[in-house]
mmCIF file of C-alpha atoms in Angstrom:
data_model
loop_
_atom_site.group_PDB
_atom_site.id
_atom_site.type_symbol
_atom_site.label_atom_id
_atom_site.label_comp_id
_atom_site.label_asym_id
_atom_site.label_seq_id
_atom_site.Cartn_x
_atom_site.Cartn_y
_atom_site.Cartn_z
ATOM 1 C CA UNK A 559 -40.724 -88.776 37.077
ATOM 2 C CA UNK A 560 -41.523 -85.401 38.111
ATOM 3 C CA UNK A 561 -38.503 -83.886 41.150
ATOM 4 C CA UNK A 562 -35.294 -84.790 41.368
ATOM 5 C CA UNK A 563 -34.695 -87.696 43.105
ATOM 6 C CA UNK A 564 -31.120 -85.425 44.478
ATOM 7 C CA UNK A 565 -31.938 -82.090 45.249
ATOM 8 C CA UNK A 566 -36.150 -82.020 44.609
ATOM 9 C CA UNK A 567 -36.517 -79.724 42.545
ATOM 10 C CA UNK A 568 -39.059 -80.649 39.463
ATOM 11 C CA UNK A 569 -37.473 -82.112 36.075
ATOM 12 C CA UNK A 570 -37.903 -81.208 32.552
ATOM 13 C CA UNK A 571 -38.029 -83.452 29.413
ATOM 14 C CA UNK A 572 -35.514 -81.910 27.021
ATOM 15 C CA UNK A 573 -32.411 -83.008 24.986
ATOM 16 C CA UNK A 574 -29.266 -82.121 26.942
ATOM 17 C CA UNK A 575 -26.470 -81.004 25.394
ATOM 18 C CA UNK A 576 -24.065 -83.150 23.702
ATOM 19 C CA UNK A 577 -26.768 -86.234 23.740
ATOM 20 C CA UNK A 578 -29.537 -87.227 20.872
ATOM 21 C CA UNK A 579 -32.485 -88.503 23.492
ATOM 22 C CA UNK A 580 -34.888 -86.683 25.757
ATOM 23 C CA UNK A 581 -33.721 -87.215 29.180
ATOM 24 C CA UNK A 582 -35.443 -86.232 32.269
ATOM 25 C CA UNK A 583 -33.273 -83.100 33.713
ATOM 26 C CA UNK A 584 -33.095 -81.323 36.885
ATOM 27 C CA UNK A 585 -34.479 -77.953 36.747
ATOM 28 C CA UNK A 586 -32.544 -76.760 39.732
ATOM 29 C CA UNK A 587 -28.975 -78.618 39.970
ATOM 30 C CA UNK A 588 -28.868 -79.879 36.234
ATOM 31 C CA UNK A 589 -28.503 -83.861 36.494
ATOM 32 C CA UNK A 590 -29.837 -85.570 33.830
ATOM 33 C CA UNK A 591 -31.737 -88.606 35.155
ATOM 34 C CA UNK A 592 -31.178 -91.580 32.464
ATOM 35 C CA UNK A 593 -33.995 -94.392 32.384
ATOM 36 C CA UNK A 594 -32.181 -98.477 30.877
ATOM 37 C CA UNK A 595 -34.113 -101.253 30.232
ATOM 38 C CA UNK A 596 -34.470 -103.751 32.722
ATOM 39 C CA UNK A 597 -33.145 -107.059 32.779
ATOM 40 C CA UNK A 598 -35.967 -110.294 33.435
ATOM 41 C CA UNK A 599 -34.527 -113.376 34.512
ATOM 42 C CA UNK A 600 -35.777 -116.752 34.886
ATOM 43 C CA UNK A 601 -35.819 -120.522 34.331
ATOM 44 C CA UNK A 602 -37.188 -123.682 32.298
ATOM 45 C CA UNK A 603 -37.741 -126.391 35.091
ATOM 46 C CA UNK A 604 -37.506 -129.562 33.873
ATOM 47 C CA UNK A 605 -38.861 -133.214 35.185
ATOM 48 C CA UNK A 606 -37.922 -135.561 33.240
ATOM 49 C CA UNK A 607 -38.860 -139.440 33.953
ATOM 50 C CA UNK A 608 -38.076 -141.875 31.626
ATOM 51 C CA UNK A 609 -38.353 -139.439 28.100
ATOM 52 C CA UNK A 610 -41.766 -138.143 29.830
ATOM 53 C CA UNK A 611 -40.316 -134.667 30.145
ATOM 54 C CA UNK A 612 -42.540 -131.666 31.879
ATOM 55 C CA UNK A 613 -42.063 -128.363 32.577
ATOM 56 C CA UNK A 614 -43.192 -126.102 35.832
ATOM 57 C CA UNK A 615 -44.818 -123.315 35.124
ATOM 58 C CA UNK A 616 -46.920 -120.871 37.585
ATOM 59 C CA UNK A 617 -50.364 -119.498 37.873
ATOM 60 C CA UNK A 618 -49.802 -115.405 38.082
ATOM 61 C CA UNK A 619 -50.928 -113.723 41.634
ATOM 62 C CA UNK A 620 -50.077 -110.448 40.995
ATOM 63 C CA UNK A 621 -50.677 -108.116 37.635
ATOM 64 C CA UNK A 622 -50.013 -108.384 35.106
ATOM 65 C CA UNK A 623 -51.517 -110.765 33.482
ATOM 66 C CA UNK A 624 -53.257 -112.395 36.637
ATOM 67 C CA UNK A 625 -54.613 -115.690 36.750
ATOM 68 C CA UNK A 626 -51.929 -116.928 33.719
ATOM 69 C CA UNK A 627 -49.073 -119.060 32.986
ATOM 70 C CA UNK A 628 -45.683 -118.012 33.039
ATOM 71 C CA UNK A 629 -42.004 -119.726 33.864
ATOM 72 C CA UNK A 630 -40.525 -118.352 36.938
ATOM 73 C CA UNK A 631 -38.929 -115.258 36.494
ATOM 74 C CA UNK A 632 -38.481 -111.563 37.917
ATOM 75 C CA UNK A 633 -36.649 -108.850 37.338
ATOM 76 C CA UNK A 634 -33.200 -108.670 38.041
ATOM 77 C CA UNK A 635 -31.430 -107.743 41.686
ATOM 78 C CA UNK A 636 -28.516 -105.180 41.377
ATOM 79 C CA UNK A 637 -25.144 -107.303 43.074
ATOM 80 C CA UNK A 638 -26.609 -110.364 41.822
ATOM 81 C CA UNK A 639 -25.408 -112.750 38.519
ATOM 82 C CA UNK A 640 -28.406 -113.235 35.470
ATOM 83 C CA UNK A 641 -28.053 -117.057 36.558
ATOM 84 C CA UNK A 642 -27.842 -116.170 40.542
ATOM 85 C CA UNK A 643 -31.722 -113.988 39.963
ATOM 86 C CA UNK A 644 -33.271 -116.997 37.605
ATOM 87 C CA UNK A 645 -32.677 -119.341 40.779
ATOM 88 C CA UNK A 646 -34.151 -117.018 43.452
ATOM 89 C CA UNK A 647 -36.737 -116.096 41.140
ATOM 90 C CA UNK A 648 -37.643 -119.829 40.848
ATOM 91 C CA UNK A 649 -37.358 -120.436 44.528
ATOM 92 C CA UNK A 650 -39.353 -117.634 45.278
ATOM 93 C CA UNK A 651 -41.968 -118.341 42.642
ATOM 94 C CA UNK A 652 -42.476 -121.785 42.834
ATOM 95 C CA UNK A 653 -40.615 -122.857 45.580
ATOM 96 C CA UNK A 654 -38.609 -125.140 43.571
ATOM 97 C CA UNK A 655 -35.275 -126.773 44.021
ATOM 98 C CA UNK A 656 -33.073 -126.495 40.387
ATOM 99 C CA UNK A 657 -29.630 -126.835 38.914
ATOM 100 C CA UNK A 658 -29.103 -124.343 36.519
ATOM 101 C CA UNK A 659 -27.938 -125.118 33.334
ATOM 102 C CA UNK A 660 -26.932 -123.315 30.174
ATOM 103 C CA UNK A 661 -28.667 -119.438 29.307
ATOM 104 C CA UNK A 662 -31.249 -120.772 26.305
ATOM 105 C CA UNK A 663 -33.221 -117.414 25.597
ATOM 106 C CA UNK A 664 -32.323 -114.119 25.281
ATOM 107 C CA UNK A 665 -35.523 -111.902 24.247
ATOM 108 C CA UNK A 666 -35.604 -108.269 23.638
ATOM 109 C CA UNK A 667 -38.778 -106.493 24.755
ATOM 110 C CA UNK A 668 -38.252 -102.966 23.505
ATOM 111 C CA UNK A 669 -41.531 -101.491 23.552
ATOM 112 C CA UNK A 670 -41.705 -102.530 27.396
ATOM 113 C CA UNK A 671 -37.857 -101.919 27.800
ATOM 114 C CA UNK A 672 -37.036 -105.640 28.683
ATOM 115 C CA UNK A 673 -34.373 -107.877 28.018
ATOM 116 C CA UNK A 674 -35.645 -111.306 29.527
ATOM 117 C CA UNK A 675 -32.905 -114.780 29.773
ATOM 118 C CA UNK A 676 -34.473 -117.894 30.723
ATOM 119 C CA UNK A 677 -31.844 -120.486 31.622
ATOM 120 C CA UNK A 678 -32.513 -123.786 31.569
ATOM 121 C CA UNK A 679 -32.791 -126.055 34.448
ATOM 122 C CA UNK A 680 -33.162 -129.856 35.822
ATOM 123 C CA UNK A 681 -36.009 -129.873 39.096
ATOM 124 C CA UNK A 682 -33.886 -131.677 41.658
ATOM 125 C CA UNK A 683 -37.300 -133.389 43.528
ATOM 126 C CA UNK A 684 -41.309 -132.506 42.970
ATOM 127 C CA UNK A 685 -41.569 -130.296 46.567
ATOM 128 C CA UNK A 686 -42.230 -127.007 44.847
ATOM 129 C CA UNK A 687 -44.999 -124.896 46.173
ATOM 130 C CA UNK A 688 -46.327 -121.518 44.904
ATOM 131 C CA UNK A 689 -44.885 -118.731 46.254
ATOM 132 C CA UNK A 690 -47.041 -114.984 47.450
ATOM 133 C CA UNK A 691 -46.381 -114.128 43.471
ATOM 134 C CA UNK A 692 -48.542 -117.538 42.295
ATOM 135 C CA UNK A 693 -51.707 -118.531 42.629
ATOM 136 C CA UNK A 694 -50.855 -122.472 41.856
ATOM 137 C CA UNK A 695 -48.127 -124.284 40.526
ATOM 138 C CA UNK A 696 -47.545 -127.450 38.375
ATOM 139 C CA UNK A 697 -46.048 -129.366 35.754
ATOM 140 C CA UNK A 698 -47.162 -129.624 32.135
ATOM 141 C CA UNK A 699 -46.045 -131.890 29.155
ATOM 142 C CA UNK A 700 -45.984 -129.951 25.971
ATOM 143 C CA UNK A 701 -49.028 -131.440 24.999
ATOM 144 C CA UNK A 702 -50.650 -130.568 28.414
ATOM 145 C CA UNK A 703 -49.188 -127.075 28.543
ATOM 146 C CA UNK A 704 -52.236 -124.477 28.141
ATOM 147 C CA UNK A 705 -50.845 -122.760 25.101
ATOM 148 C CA UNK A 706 -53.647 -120.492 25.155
ATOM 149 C CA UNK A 707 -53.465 -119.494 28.843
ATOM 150 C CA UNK A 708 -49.390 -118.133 28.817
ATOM 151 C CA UNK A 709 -48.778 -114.713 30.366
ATOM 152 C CA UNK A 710 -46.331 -113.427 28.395
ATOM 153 C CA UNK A 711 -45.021 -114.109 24.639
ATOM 154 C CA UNK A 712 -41.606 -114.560 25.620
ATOM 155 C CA UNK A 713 -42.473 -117.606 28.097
ATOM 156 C CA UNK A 714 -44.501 -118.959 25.004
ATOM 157 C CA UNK A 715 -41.755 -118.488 22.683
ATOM 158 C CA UNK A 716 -38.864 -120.009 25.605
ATOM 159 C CA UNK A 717 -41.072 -123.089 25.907
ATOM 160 C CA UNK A 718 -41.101 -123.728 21.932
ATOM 161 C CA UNK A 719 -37.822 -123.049 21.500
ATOM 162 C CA UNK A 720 -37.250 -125.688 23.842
ATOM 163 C CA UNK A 721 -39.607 -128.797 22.935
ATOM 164 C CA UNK A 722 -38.249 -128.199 19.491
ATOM 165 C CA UNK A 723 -34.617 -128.200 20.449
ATOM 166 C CA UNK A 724 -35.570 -131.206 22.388
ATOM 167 C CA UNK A 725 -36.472 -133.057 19.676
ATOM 168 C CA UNK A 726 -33.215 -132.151 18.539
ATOM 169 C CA UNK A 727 -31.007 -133.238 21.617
ATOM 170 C CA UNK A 728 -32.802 -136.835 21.542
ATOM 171 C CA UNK A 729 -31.997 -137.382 17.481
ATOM 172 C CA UNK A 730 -27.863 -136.263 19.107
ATOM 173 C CA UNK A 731 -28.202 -132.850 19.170
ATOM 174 C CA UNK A 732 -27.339 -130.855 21.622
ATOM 175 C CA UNK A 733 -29.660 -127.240 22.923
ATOM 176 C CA UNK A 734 -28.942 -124.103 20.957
ATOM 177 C CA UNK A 735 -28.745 -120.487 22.544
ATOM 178 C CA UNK A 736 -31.813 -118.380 20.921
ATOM 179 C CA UNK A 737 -31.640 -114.455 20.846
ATOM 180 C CA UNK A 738 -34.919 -113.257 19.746
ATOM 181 C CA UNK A 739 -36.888 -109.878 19.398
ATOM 182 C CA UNK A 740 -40.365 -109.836 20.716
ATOM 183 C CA UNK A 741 -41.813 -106.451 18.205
ATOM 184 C CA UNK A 742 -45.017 -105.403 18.792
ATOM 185 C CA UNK A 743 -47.741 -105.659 16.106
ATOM 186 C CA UNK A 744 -48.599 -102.819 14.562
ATOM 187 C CA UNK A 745 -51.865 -101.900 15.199
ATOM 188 C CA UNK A 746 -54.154 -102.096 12.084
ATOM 189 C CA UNK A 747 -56.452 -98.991 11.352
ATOM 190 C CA UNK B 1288 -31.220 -91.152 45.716
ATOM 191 C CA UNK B 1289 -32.606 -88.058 48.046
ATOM 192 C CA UNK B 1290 -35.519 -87.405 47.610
ATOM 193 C CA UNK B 1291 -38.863 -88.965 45.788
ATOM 194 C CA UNK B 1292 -39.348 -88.633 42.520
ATOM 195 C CA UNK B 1293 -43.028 -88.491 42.702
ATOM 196 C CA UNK B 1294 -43.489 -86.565 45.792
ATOM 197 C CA UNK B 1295 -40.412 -84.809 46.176
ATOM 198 C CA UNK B 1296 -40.375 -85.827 50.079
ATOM 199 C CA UNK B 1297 -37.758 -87.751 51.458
ATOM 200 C CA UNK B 1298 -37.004 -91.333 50.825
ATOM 201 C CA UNK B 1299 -35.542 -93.345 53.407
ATOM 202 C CA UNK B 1300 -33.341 -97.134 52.441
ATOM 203 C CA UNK B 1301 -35.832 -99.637 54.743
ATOM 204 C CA UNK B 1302 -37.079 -103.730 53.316
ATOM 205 C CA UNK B 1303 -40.470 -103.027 52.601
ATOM 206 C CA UNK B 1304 -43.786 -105.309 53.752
ATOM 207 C CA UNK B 1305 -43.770 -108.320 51.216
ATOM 208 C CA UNK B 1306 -40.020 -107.729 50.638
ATOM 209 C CA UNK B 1307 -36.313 -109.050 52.004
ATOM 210 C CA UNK B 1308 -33.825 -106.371 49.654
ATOM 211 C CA UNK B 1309 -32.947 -102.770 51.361
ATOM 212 C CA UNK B 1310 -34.717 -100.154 48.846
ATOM 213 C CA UNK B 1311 -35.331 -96.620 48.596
ATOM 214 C CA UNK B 1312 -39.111 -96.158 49.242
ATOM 215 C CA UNK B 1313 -40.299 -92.545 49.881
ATOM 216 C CA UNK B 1314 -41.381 -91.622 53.680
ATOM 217 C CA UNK B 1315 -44.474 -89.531 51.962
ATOM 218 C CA UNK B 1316 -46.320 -90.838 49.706
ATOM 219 C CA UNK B 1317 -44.101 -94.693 50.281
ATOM 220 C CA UNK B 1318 -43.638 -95.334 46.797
ATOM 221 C CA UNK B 1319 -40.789 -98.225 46.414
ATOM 222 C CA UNK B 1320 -37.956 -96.859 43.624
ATOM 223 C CA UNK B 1321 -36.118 -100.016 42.872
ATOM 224 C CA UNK B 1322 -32.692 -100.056 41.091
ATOM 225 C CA UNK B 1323 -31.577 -102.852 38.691
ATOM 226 C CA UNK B 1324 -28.953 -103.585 36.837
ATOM 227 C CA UNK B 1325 -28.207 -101.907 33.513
ATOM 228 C CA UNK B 1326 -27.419 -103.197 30.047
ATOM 229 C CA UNK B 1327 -24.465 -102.461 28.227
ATOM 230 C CA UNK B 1328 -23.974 -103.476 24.730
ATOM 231 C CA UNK B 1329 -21.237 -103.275 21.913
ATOM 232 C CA UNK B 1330 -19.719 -104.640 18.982
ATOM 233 C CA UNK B 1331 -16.400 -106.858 17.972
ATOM 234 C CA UNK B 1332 -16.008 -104.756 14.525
ATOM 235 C CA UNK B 1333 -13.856 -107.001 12.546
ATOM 236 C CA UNK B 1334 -11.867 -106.267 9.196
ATOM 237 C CA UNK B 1335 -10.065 -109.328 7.287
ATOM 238 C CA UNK B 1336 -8.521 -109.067 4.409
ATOM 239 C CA UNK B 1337 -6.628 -112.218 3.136
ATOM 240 C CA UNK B 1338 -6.807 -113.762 6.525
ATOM 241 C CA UNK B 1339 -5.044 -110.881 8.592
ATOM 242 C CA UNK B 1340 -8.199 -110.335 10.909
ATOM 243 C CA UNK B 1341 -7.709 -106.585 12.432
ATOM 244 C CA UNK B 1342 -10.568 -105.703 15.007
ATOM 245 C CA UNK B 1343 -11.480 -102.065 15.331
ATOM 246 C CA UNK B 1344 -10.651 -100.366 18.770
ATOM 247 C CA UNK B 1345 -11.406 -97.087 20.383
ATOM 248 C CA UNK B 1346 -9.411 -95.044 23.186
ATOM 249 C CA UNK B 1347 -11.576 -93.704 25.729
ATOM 250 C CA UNK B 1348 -12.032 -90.167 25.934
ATOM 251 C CA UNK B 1349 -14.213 -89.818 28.847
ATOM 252 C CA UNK B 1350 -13.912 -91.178 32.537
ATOM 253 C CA UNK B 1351 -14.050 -94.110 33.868
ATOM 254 C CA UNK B 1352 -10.629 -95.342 32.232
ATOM 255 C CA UNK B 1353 -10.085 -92.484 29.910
ATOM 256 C CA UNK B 1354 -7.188 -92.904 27.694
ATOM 257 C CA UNK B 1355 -7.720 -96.752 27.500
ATOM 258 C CA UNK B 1356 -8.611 -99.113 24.365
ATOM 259 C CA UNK B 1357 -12.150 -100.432 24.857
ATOM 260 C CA UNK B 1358 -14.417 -102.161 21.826
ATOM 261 C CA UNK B 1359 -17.435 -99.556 21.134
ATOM 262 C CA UNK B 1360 -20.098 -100.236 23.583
ATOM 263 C CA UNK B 1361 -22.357 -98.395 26.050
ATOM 264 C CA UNK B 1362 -25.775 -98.207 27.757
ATOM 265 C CA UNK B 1363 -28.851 -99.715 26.362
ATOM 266 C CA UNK B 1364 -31.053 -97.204 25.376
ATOM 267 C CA UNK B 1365 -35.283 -97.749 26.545
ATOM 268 C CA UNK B 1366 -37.111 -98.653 23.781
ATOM 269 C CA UNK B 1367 -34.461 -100.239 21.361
ATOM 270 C CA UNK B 1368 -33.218 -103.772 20.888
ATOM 271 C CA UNK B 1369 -29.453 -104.916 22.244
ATOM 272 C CA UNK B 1370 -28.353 -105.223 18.714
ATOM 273 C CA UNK B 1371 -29.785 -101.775 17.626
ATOM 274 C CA UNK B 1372 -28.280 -100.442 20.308
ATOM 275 C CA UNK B 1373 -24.779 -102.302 19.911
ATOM 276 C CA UNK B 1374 -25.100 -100.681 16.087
ATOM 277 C CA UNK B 1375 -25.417 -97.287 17.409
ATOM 278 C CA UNK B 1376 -22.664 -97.179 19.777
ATOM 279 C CA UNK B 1377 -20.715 -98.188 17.112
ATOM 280 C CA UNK B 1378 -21.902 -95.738 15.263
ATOM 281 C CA UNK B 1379 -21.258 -92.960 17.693
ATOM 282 C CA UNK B 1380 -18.135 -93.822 19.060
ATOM 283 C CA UNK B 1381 -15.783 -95.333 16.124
ATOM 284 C CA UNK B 1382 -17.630 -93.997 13.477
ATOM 285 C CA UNK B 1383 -17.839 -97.165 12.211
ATOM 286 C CA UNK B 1384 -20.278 -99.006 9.092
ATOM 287 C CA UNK B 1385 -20.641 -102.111 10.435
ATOM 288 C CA UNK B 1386 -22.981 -105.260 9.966
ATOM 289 C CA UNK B 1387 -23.696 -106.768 13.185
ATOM 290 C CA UNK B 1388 -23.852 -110.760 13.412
ATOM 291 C CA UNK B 1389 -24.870 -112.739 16.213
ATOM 292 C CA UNK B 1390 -24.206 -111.839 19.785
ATOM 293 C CA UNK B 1391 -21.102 -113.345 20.889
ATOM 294 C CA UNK B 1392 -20.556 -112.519 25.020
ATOM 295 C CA UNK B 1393 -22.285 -112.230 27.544
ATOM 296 C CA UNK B 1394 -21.211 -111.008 31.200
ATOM 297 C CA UNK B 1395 -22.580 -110.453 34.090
ATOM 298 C CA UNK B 1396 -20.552 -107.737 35.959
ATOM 299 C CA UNK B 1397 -22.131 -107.646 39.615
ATOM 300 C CA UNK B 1398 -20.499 -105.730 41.729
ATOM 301 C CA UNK B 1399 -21.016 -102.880 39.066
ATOM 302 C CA UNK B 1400 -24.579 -103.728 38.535
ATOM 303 C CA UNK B 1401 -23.964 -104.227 34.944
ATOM 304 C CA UNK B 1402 -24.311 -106.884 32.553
ATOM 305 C CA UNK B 1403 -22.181 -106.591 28.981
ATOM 306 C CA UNK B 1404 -23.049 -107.837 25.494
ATOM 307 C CA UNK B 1405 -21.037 -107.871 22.718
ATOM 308 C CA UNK B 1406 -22.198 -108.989 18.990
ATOM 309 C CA UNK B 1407 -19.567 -109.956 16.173
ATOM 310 C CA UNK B 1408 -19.973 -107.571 13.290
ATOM 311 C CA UNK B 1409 -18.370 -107.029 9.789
ATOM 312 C CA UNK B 1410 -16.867 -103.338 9.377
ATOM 313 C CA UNK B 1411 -17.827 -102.516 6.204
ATOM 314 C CA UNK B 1412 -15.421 -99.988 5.002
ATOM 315 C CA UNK B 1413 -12.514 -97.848 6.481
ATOM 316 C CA UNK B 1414 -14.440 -94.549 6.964
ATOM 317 C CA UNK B 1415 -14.286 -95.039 10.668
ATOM 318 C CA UNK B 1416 -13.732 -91.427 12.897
ATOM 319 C CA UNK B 1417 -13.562 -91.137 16.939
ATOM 320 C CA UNK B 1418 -16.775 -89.969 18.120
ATOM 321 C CA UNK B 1419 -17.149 -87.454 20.987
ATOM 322 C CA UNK B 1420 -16.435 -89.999 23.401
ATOM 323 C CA UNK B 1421 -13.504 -91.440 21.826
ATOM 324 C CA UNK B 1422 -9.243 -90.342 21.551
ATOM 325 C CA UNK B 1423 -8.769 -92.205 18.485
ATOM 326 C CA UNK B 1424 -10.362 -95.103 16.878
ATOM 327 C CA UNK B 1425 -7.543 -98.139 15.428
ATOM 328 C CA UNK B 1426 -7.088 -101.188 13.756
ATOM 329 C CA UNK B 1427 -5.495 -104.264 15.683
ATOM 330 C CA UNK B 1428 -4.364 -107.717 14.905
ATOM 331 C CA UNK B 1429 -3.748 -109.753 17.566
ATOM 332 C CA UNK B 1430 -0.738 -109.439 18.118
ATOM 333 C CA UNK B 1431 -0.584 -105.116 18.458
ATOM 334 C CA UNK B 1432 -3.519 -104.669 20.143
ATOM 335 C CA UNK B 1433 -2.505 -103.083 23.569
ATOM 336 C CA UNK B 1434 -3.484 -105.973 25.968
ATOM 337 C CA UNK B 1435 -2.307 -104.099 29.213
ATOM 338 C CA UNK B 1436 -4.105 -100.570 27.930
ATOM 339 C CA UNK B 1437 -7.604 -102.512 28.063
ATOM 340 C CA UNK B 1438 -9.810 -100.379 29.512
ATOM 341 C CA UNK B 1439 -12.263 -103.323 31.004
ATOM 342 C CA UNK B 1440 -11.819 -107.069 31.714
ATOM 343 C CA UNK B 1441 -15.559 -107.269 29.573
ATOM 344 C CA UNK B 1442 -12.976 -106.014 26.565
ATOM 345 C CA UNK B 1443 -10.051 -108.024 27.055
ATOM 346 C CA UNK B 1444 -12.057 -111.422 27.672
ATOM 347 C CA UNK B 1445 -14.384 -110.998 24.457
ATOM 348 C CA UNK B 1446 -10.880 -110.848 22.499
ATOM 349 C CA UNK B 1447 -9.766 -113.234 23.680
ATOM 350 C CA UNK B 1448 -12.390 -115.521 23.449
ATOM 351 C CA UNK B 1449 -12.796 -113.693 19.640
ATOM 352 C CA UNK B 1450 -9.334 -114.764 18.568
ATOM 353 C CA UNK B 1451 -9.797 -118.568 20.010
ATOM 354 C CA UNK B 1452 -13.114 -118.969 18.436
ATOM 355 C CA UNK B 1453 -11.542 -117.791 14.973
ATOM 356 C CA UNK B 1454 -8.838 -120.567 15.276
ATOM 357 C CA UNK B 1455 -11.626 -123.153 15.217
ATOM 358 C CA UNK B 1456 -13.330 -121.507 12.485
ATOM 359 C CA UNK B 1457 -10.365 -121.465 10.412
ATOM 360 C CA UNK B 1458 -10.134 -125.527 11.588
ATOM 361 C CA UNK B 1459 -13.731 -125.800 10.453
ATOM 362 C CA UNK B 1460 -15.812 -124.601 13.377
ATOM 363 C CA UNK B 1461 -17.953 -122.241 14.404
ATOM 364 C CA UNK B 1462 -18.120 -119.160 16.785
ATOM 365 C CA UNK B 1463 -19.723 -119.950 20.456
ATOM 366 C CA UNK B 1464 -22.077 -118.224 22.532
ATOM 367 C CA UNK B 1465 -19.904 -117.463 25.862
ATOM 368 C CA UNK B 1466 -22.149 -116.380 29.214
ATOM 369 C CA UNK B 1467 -19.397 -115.484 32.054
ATOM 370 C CA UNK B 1468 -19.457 -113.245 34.774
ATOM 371 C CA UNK B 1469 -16.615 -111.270 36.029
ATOM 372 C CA UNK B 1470 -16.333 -111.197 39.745
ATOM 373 C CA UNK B 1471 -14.701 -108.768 41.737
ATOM 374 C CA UNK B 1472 -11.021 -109.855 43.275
ATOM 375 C CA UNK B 1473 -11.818 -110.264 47.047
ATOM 376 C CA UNK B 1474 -9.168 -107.978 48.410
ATOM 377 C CA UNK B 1475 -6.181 -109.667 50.197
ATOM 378 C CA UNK B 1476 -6.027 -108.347 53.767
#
């Protein structure tokens, strides 16, 4: 940020009073421009025939982190519920007809200021199709899912959160809600 | 929004190529500036003693709602985690040494562009003081707080839900996870 998005004058970083945080601040009229993490929203589609359950994921189009596997998700619209953006996101994504179910993750990505929710959801027939934001899309098994190939470590995280609760759900149990924080290594010297 | 914040030209609200949302995108240098909802995140501070559960509340001292009871809460900070930041606003606004549990609400808050988080936390002692943003800071039981002095439904609906959870742990249960949005009233005409 470098004018004021309300008068266009240029901003400084400083403190301002009665706050703890540099804030960018308007150099001419004063107003303190605050920057909030962003909200990421998306879902777990699930196929399910007879126990063989699968999950759609999406090839990335776009950066970053083109050319790998992620769940549908986006960031999230202002006037719009968390639940209401993880279904456009996966209609938009992968073209995919859902009923949402239950919020299962909620992941905190501070050093990229994220908070991303994936809500679970059942894929009401197999006529997805990638959207401009994906390359390809398709279903995986867990054991078909390429681990190794995942965009993003909250989408890796999401999807074994939910084989294991799974597991858990077909022994009676019933799926869990899963707040998380995603830290960044340190990086060794 | 004015003016761009990279250019300092003038933006103008059009749907960009590629795009189907109104957004500020700068007639200059046509940089899109997107706007999404913000986070904001507090605490249910709770002190028992011998089974008279009293949660800690704090009369606004700043618009909106000034003058009104309201659990500790406000924006998300960049670059910290929803419960670090649920800590500090406690922190800054009762005063208050807490130890935060798990997250107990979420709500989404549309019309506002807001979604609210509140965590369950232990106050650990009485050495609780109204920040700069806050009247007074008080103990409640259920039955004193000031229900119609609320200052947002986000507020009232996490105590409630807070006092109805801790009947069914005193019956044996457990607290819930509760995801709810708050919709604006359509106006009556």
């Amino acid at each position: 940020m470098k004018f004021c998005s309300e008068c266009a004058q240029p901003v400084t970083m400083i403190i301002p009073p009665d706050d703890t945080r540099l804030r960018y601040v308007c150099s001419g009229c004063g107003m303190v421009h605050y920057e909030n993490p962003k909200l990421v929203v998306g879902s777990i589609p699930i196929w399910d025939q007879g126990g063989d359950t699968k999950i759609l994921l999406c090839r990335r189009a776009i950066e970053p982190r083109m050319g790998y596997w992620t769940l549908p998700a986006g960031f999230m619209e202002n006037a719009e519920t968390s639940a209401a953006g993880a279904q456009r996101e996966t209609e938009e994504e992968a073209g995919a007809n859902i009923a949402l179910h239950d919020v299962f993750t909620m992941m905190n990505v501070p050093h990229v200021h994220q908070v991303h929710l994936f809500y679970r959801a059942t894929l009401l027939d197999l006529n997805y199709v990638a959207g401009i934001e994906s390359l390809e899309v398709q279903l995986f098994s867990e054991a078909t899912i390429p681990w190794d190939d995942i965009a993003f470590p909250t989408v890796s995280l999401t999807l074994e959160l939910f084989f294991k609760d799974m597991r858990k759900v077909r022994e009676g149990g019933s799926f869990g809600f899963h707040a998380q924080d995603i830290l960044k290594p340190m990086r060794s010297t």
